[in-house]
N, CA, C and O atoms as a MOPAC input file, in Angstrom:
PM7 MOZYME 1SCF
protein

 N    -35.44300 1    11.55800 1    12.88000 1
 C    -35.62800 1    12.34000 1    11.83100 1
 C    -34.08000 1    12.07600 1    11.26200 1
 O    -33.06500 1    12.15700 1    11.95500 1
 N    -34.12600 1    11.76900 1     9.95900 1
 C    -32.81500 1    11.56900 1     9.32900 1
 C    -32.79600 1    12.54300 1     8.21100 1
 O    -33.77400 1    12.88600 1     7.54800 1
 N    -31.29300 1    13.04400 1     8.04500 1
 C    -31.20000 1    14.16200 1     7.08900 1
 C    -30.78700 1    13.57800 1     6.07700 1
 O    -30.01400 1    12.64300 1     6.28800 1
 N    -31.17700 1    13.94000 1     4.49400 1
 C    -30.77300 1    13.46100 1     3.43200 1
 C    -29.71300 1    14.34000 1     2.80600 1
 O    -29.87900 1    15.54800 1     2.97700 1
 N    -28.61200 1    13.94200 1     2.08400 1
 C    -27.96200 1    14.65100 1     1.33400 1
 C    -27.73000 1    14.34000 1    -0.07500 1
 O    -27.81600 1    13.18600 1    -0.49400 1
 N    -27.41200 1    15.42200 1    -0.87800 1
 C    -27.26900 1    14.85500 1    -2.37100 1
 C    -26.10200 1    14.19000 1    -2.35300 1
 O    -25.31700 1    14.50900 1    -1.45900 1
 N    -25.72900 1    13.20000 1    -3.24100 1
 C    -24.51100 1    12.82700 1    -3.36000 1
 C    -23.51200 1    13.94300 1    -4.32100 1
 O    -23.97600 1    14.57800 1    -5.26800 1
 N    -22.32000 1    14.01300 1    -3.94600 1
 C    -21.43700 1    15.14900 1    -4.63800 1
 C    -21.22400 1    14.36200 1    -6.02400 1
 O    -20.96200 1    13.18200 1    -6.25800 1
 N    -21.46200 1    15.60200 1    -6.94100 1
 C    -20.95200 1    14.98300 1    -8.28700 1
 C    -19.43900 1    15.20000 1    -8.61300 1
 O    -18.83100 1    16.26800 1    -8.67300 1
 N    -19.03200 1    14.07700 1    -8.78500 1
 C    -17.36100 1    13.93900 1    -9.32900 1
 C    -17.01100 1    14.99500 1   -10.47400 1
 O    -17.41200 1    14.90100 1   -11.63400 1
 N    -16.21700 1    15.99400 1    -9.98000 1
 C    -15.56000 1    16.56900 1   -11.13700 1
 C    -14.39400 1    15.86700 1   -11.70100 1
 O    -13.56800 1    15.24700 1   -11.03000 1
 N    -14.38200 1    16.03100 1   -13.20800 1
 C    -12.97200 1    15.36300 1   -13.69300 1
 C    -11.81000 1    16.34900 1   -13.48200 1
 O    -12.05700 1    17.54600 1   -13.33300 1
 N    -10.61800 1    15.90500 1   -13.46700 1
 C     -9.54200 1    16.68500 1   -12.78900 1
 C     -9.33100 1    17.75000 1   -13.86600 1
 O     -9.68600 1    17.49200 1   -15.01700 1
 N     -8.78300 1    18.91500 1   -13.57300 1
 C     -8.11100 1    19.68800 1   -14.36800 1
 C     -7.22100 1    19.33500 1   -15.40900 1
 O     -6.16000 1    18.89900 1   -14.96300 1
 N     -7.28000 1    19.37000 1   -16.52400 1
 C     -6.10700 1    19.14500 1   -17.48200 1
 C     -5.58100 1    20.26900 1   -18.42200 1
 O     -6.33200 1    20.84400 1   -19.21000 1
 N     -4.62700 1    20.47700 1   -18.33500 1
 C     -4.10600 1    21.42200 1   -19.02000 1
 C     -3.03000 1    20.98400 1   -20.28600 1
 O     -2.05400 1    20.33000 1   -19.91900 1
 N     -3.12300 1    21.25700 1   -21.56100 1
 C     -2.41100 1    20.60500 1   -22.31200 1
 C     -1.02200 1    21.80000 1   -22.73500 1
 O     -1.28300 1    22.98100 1   -22.96400 1
 N     -0.06600 1    21.43900 1   -22.76600 1
 C      0.84700 1    22.41000 1   -22.79600 1
 C      1.86500 1    21.93400 1   -24.10900 1
 O      1.87600 1    20.73400 1   -24.38400 1
 N      2.66000 1    22.81300 1   -24.86200 1
 C      3.75600 1    22.23500 1   -25.76800 1
 C      4.91700 1    22.08300 1   -25.29800 1
 O      5.56500 1    21.11900 1   -25.70600 1
 N      5.49000 1    22.96200 1   -24.33900 1
 C      6.62200 1    23.12200 1   -23.60100 1
 C      6.41400 1    23.63500 1   -22.24600 1
 O      5.84900 1    24.70000 1   -21.99600 1
 N      6.98700 1    22.67500 1   -21.22700 1
 C      6.86100 1    23.32100 1   -19.75600 1
 C      7.78000 1    24.61300 1   -19.65300 1
 O      8.77100 1    24.94000 1   -20.30500 1
 N      7.08100 1    25.25900 1   -18.56300 1
 C      7.72300 1    26.41100 1   -18.08900 1
 C      8.00200 1    26.59400 1   -16.79300 1
 O      7.29400 1    25.92100 1   -16.04400 1
 N      8.97500 1    27.43200 1   -16.16500 1
 C      9.08800 1    27.42700 1   -14.69600 1
 C      8.07500 1    28.20900 1   -14.21300 1
 O      7.90600 1    29.35900 1   -14.62000 1
 N      7.34200 1    27.66300 1   -13.33200 1
 C      6.29100 1    28.41600 1   -12.53400 1
 C      6.45400 1    29.52600 1   -11.60500 1
 O      5.59300 1    30.11400 1   -10.95000 1
 N      7.76300 1    29.71400 1   -11.66900 1
 C      8.34200 1    30.89800 1   -10.62600 1
 C      8.76300 1    32.06400 1   -11.47500 1
 O      8.59200 1    33.21600 1   -11.07700 1
 N      9.31900 1    31.78500 1   -12.65900 1
 C      9.83700 1    33.03100 1   -13.54000 1
 C      9.32300 1    32.85000 1   -14.84200 1
 O      9.32800 1    33.83100 1   -15.58600 1
 N      8.79200 1    31.55900 1   -15.33700 1
 C      8.42100 1    31.47500 1   -16.77600 1
 C      9.36400 1    31.06500 1   -17.85300 1
 O      8.98400 1    31.08100 1   -19.02400 1
 N     10.57100 1    30.69900 1   -17.52900 1
 C     11.68900 1    30.36500 1   -18.24100 1
 C     11.18900 1    29.18100 1   -18.87600 1
 O     10.40800 1    28.48600 1   -18.22600 1
 N     11.51300 1    28.83000 1   -20.05400 1
 C     11.71300 1    27.45800 1   -20.70600 1
 C     12.81900 1    26.61800 1   -20.72100 1
 O     12.75700 1    25.44000 1   -21.07300 1
 N     14.08800 1    27.32400 1   -20.25600 1
 C     15.25100 1    26.44000 1   -20.41100 1
 C     15.25300 1    25.83200 1   -18.97000 1
 O     15.51200 1    26.52600 1   -17.98700 1
 N     14.92800 1    24.40400 1   -18.88900 1
 C     14.76200 1    23.64600 1   -17.75100 1
 C     15.75500 1    22.46600 1   -17.81700 1
 O     16.20000 1    22.15100 1   -18.92000 1
 N     16.07800 1    21.89100 1   -16.87200 1
 C     16.99700 1    20.82700 1   -16.69500 1
 C     16.18300 1    19.66600 1   -15.84500 1
 O     15.76100 1    19.89900 1   -14.71200 1
 N     16.00700 1    18.41100 1   -16.49600 1
 C     15.40000 1    17.32500 1   -15.78200 1
 C     16.43700 1    16.55200 1   -14.87200 1
 O     17.26100 1    15.80700 1   -15.40200 1
 N     16.40000 1    16.71200 1   -13.63400 1
 C     17.05700 1    15.85400 1   -12.86800 1
 C     17.12200 1    14.65200 1   -12.47500 1
 O     18.14900 1    14.04900 1   -12.16100 1
 N     15.85000 1    14.18600 1   -12.47500 1
 C     15.21600 1    12.83100 1   -12.28900 1
 C     13.97600 1    12.67300 1   -13.01600 1
 O     13.23600 1    13.63700 1   -13.21400 1
 N     13.64400 1    11.20100 1   -13.53100 1
 C     12.44200 1    11.02500 1   -14.02000 1
 C     11.90600 1     9.60600 1   -13.30700 1
 O     12.73500 1     8.69700 1   -13.25500 1
 N     10.74300 1     9.39200 1   -12.82500 1
 C     10.18800 1     8.38700 1   -12.49200 1
 C      8.88300 1     7.80300 1   -13.09600 1
 O      8.06800 1     8.69800 1   -13.32500 1
 N      8.42100 1     6.47000 1   -13.44100 1
 C      7.51100 1     6.10500 1   -14.04500 1
 C      6.43500 1     5.76200 1   -13.03200 1
 O      6.67100 1     4.98600 1   -12.10600 1
 N      5.24400 1     6.34500 1   -13.20900 1
 C      4.08100 1     6.11100 1   -12.27400 1
 C      3.46500 1     5.01600 1   -12.62400 1
 O      3.74200 1     4.59100 1   -13.74500 1
 N      2.43200 1     4.21600 1   -11.76300 1
 C      1.87700 1     3.08700 1   -11.97300 1
 C      0.86400 1     3.22700 1   -13.03000 1
 O      0.59200 1     2.28200 1   -13.77100 1
 N      0.33900 1     4.29000 1   -13.11700 1
 C     -0.84700 1     4.51300 1   -14.18800 1
 C     -0.14100 1     5.04300 1   -15.31100 1
 O     -0.82300 1     5.86500 1   -15.92300 1
 N      0.85300 1     4.87400 1   -15.72600 1
 C      1.60700 1     5.20600 1   -16.84600 1
 C      2.16500 1     6.51000 1   -17.11300 1
 O      2.76800 1     6.74500 1   -18.16000 1
 N      1.94800 1     7.54300 1   -16.01700 1
 C      2.28600 1     8.79700 1   -16.18800 1
 C      4.05100 1     9.07600 1   -15.77400 1
 O      4.65100 1     8.32000 1   -15.01000 1
 N      4.58600 1    10.07300 1   -16.31900 1
 C      6.02200 1    10.04000 1   -15.94900 1
 C      6.24800 1    11.37400 1   -14.82500 1
 O      5.71000 1    12.40100 1   -15.23800 1
 N      6.80900 1    11.49200 1   -13.75300 1
 C      7.19400 1    12.67200 1   -13.10700 1
 C      8.41800 1    12.96900 1   -13.10200 1
 O      9.22100 1    12.20100 1   -12.57100 1
 N      8.85800 1    14.24200 1   -13.73800 1
 C     10.12000 1    14.65700 1   -13.81900 1
 C     10.46300 1    15.59600 1   -12.73000 1
 O      9.68400 1    16.53700 1   -12.57500 1
 N     11.69700 1    15.49600 1   -11.78800 1
 C     11.85700 1    16.38200 1   -11.08500 1
 C     12.76400 1    17.34100 1   -11.69500 1
 O     13.89800 1    16.91200 1   -11.90500 1
 N     12.47300 1    18.77000 1   -12.08700 1
 C     13.10600 1    19.41400 1   -12.81700 1
 C     13.64100 1    20.76900 1   -12.20900 1
 O     13.11100 1    21.29600 1   -11.23100 1
 N     14.65500 1    21.25100 1   -12.82100 1
 C     15.30300 1    22.49200 1   -12.24200 1
 C     15.34900 1    23.28800 1   -13.43300 1
 O     15.63300 1    22.90600 1   -14.56800 1
 N     14.94500 1    24.78000 1   -12.93100 1
 C     15.02400 1    25.95100 1   -13.75200 1
 C     16.48100 1    26.28600 1   -13.92000 1
 O     17.17300 1    26.25800 1   -12.90200 1
 N     17.09200 1    26.63000 1   -15.17500 1
 C     18.34600 1    27.08500 1   -15.22900 1
 C     18.41400 1    28.61700 1   -14.86800 1
 O     19.49700 1    29.00900 1   -14.43400 1
 N     17.60200 1    29.34500 1   -14.96700 1
 C     17.51200 1    30.72500 1   -14.49300 1
 C     17.32700 1    30.95100 1   -13.28500 1
 O     18.12300 1    31.75200 1   -12.79600 1
 N     16.45600 1    30.47800 1   -12.52600 1
 C     16.19200 1    31.07500 1   -11.20000 1
 C     16.60900 1    29.82000 1   -10.23400 1
 O     16.64100 1    29.93800 1    -9.01000 1
 N     16.84700 1    28.90600 1   -10.75000 1
 C     17.41700 1    27.51200 1    -9.95100 1
 C     16.48100 1    26.89100 1    -9.06900 1
 O     16.97000 1    26.11300 1    -8.25000 1
 N     15.03100 1    27.09100 1    -9.05000 1
 C     13.92500 1    26.57400 1    -8.40000 1
 C     13.63100 1    25.35600 1    -8.92600 1
 O     13.49500 1    25.25900 1   -10.14500 1
 N     13.50500 1    24.36500 1    -8.18100 1
 C     13.06500 1    23.00000 1    -8.44500 1
 C     11.42300 1    22.60600 1    -8.19800 1
 O     10.81700 1    22.96700 1    -7.18900 1
 N     10.83400 1    21.83500 1    -9.25000 1
 C      9.54400 1    21.64200 1    -9.10500 1
 C      9.54000 1    20.34900 1   -10.12500 1
 O     10.45400 1    19.85400 1   -10.78300 1
 N      7.94100 1    19.94400 1    -9.97600 1
 C      7.83600 1    18.54300 1   -10.41300 1
 C      7.11000 1    18.51400 1   -11.90400 1
 O      6.00800 1    19.06100 1   -11.88100 1
 N      7.41400 1    18.10600 1   -12.90200 1
 C      6.51800 1    18.15300 1   -14.41400 1
 C      6.09500 1    16.71800 1   -14.23700 1
 O      6.84900 1    15.77100 1   -14.01100 1
 N      4.69500 1    16.68600 1   -14.38100 1
 C      4.11800 1    15.15500 1   -14.61400 1
 C      3.47300 1    15.11100 1   -16.05700 1
 O      2.55500 1    15.87500 1   -16.35700 1
 N      3.93000 1    14.29800 1   -16.82700 1
 C      3.65200 1    13.92500 1   -17.91700 1
 C      2.71700 1    12.76800 1   -18.37500 1
 O      3.13200 1    11.61400 1   -18.26600 1
 N      1.56500 1    12.99400 1   -18.84400 1
 C      0.71600 1    11.73600 1   -18.89200 1
 C      0.57500 1    11.22000 1   -20.03000 1
 O     -0.09700 1    10.19700 1   -20.16600 1

């Protein structure tokens, strides 16, 4: 006896549009881009540091 399963429906990726990036740790807008890299799909990844709390994170611009 074989079990049949429904194919999973593919959900589109979550997209959030923002006017200005904020630090995900403290919410500050005063950011410093340390390095940018171009992705193969046309996106840009920015290695960013918050000037207020000094945490480092990545901002992806599509």
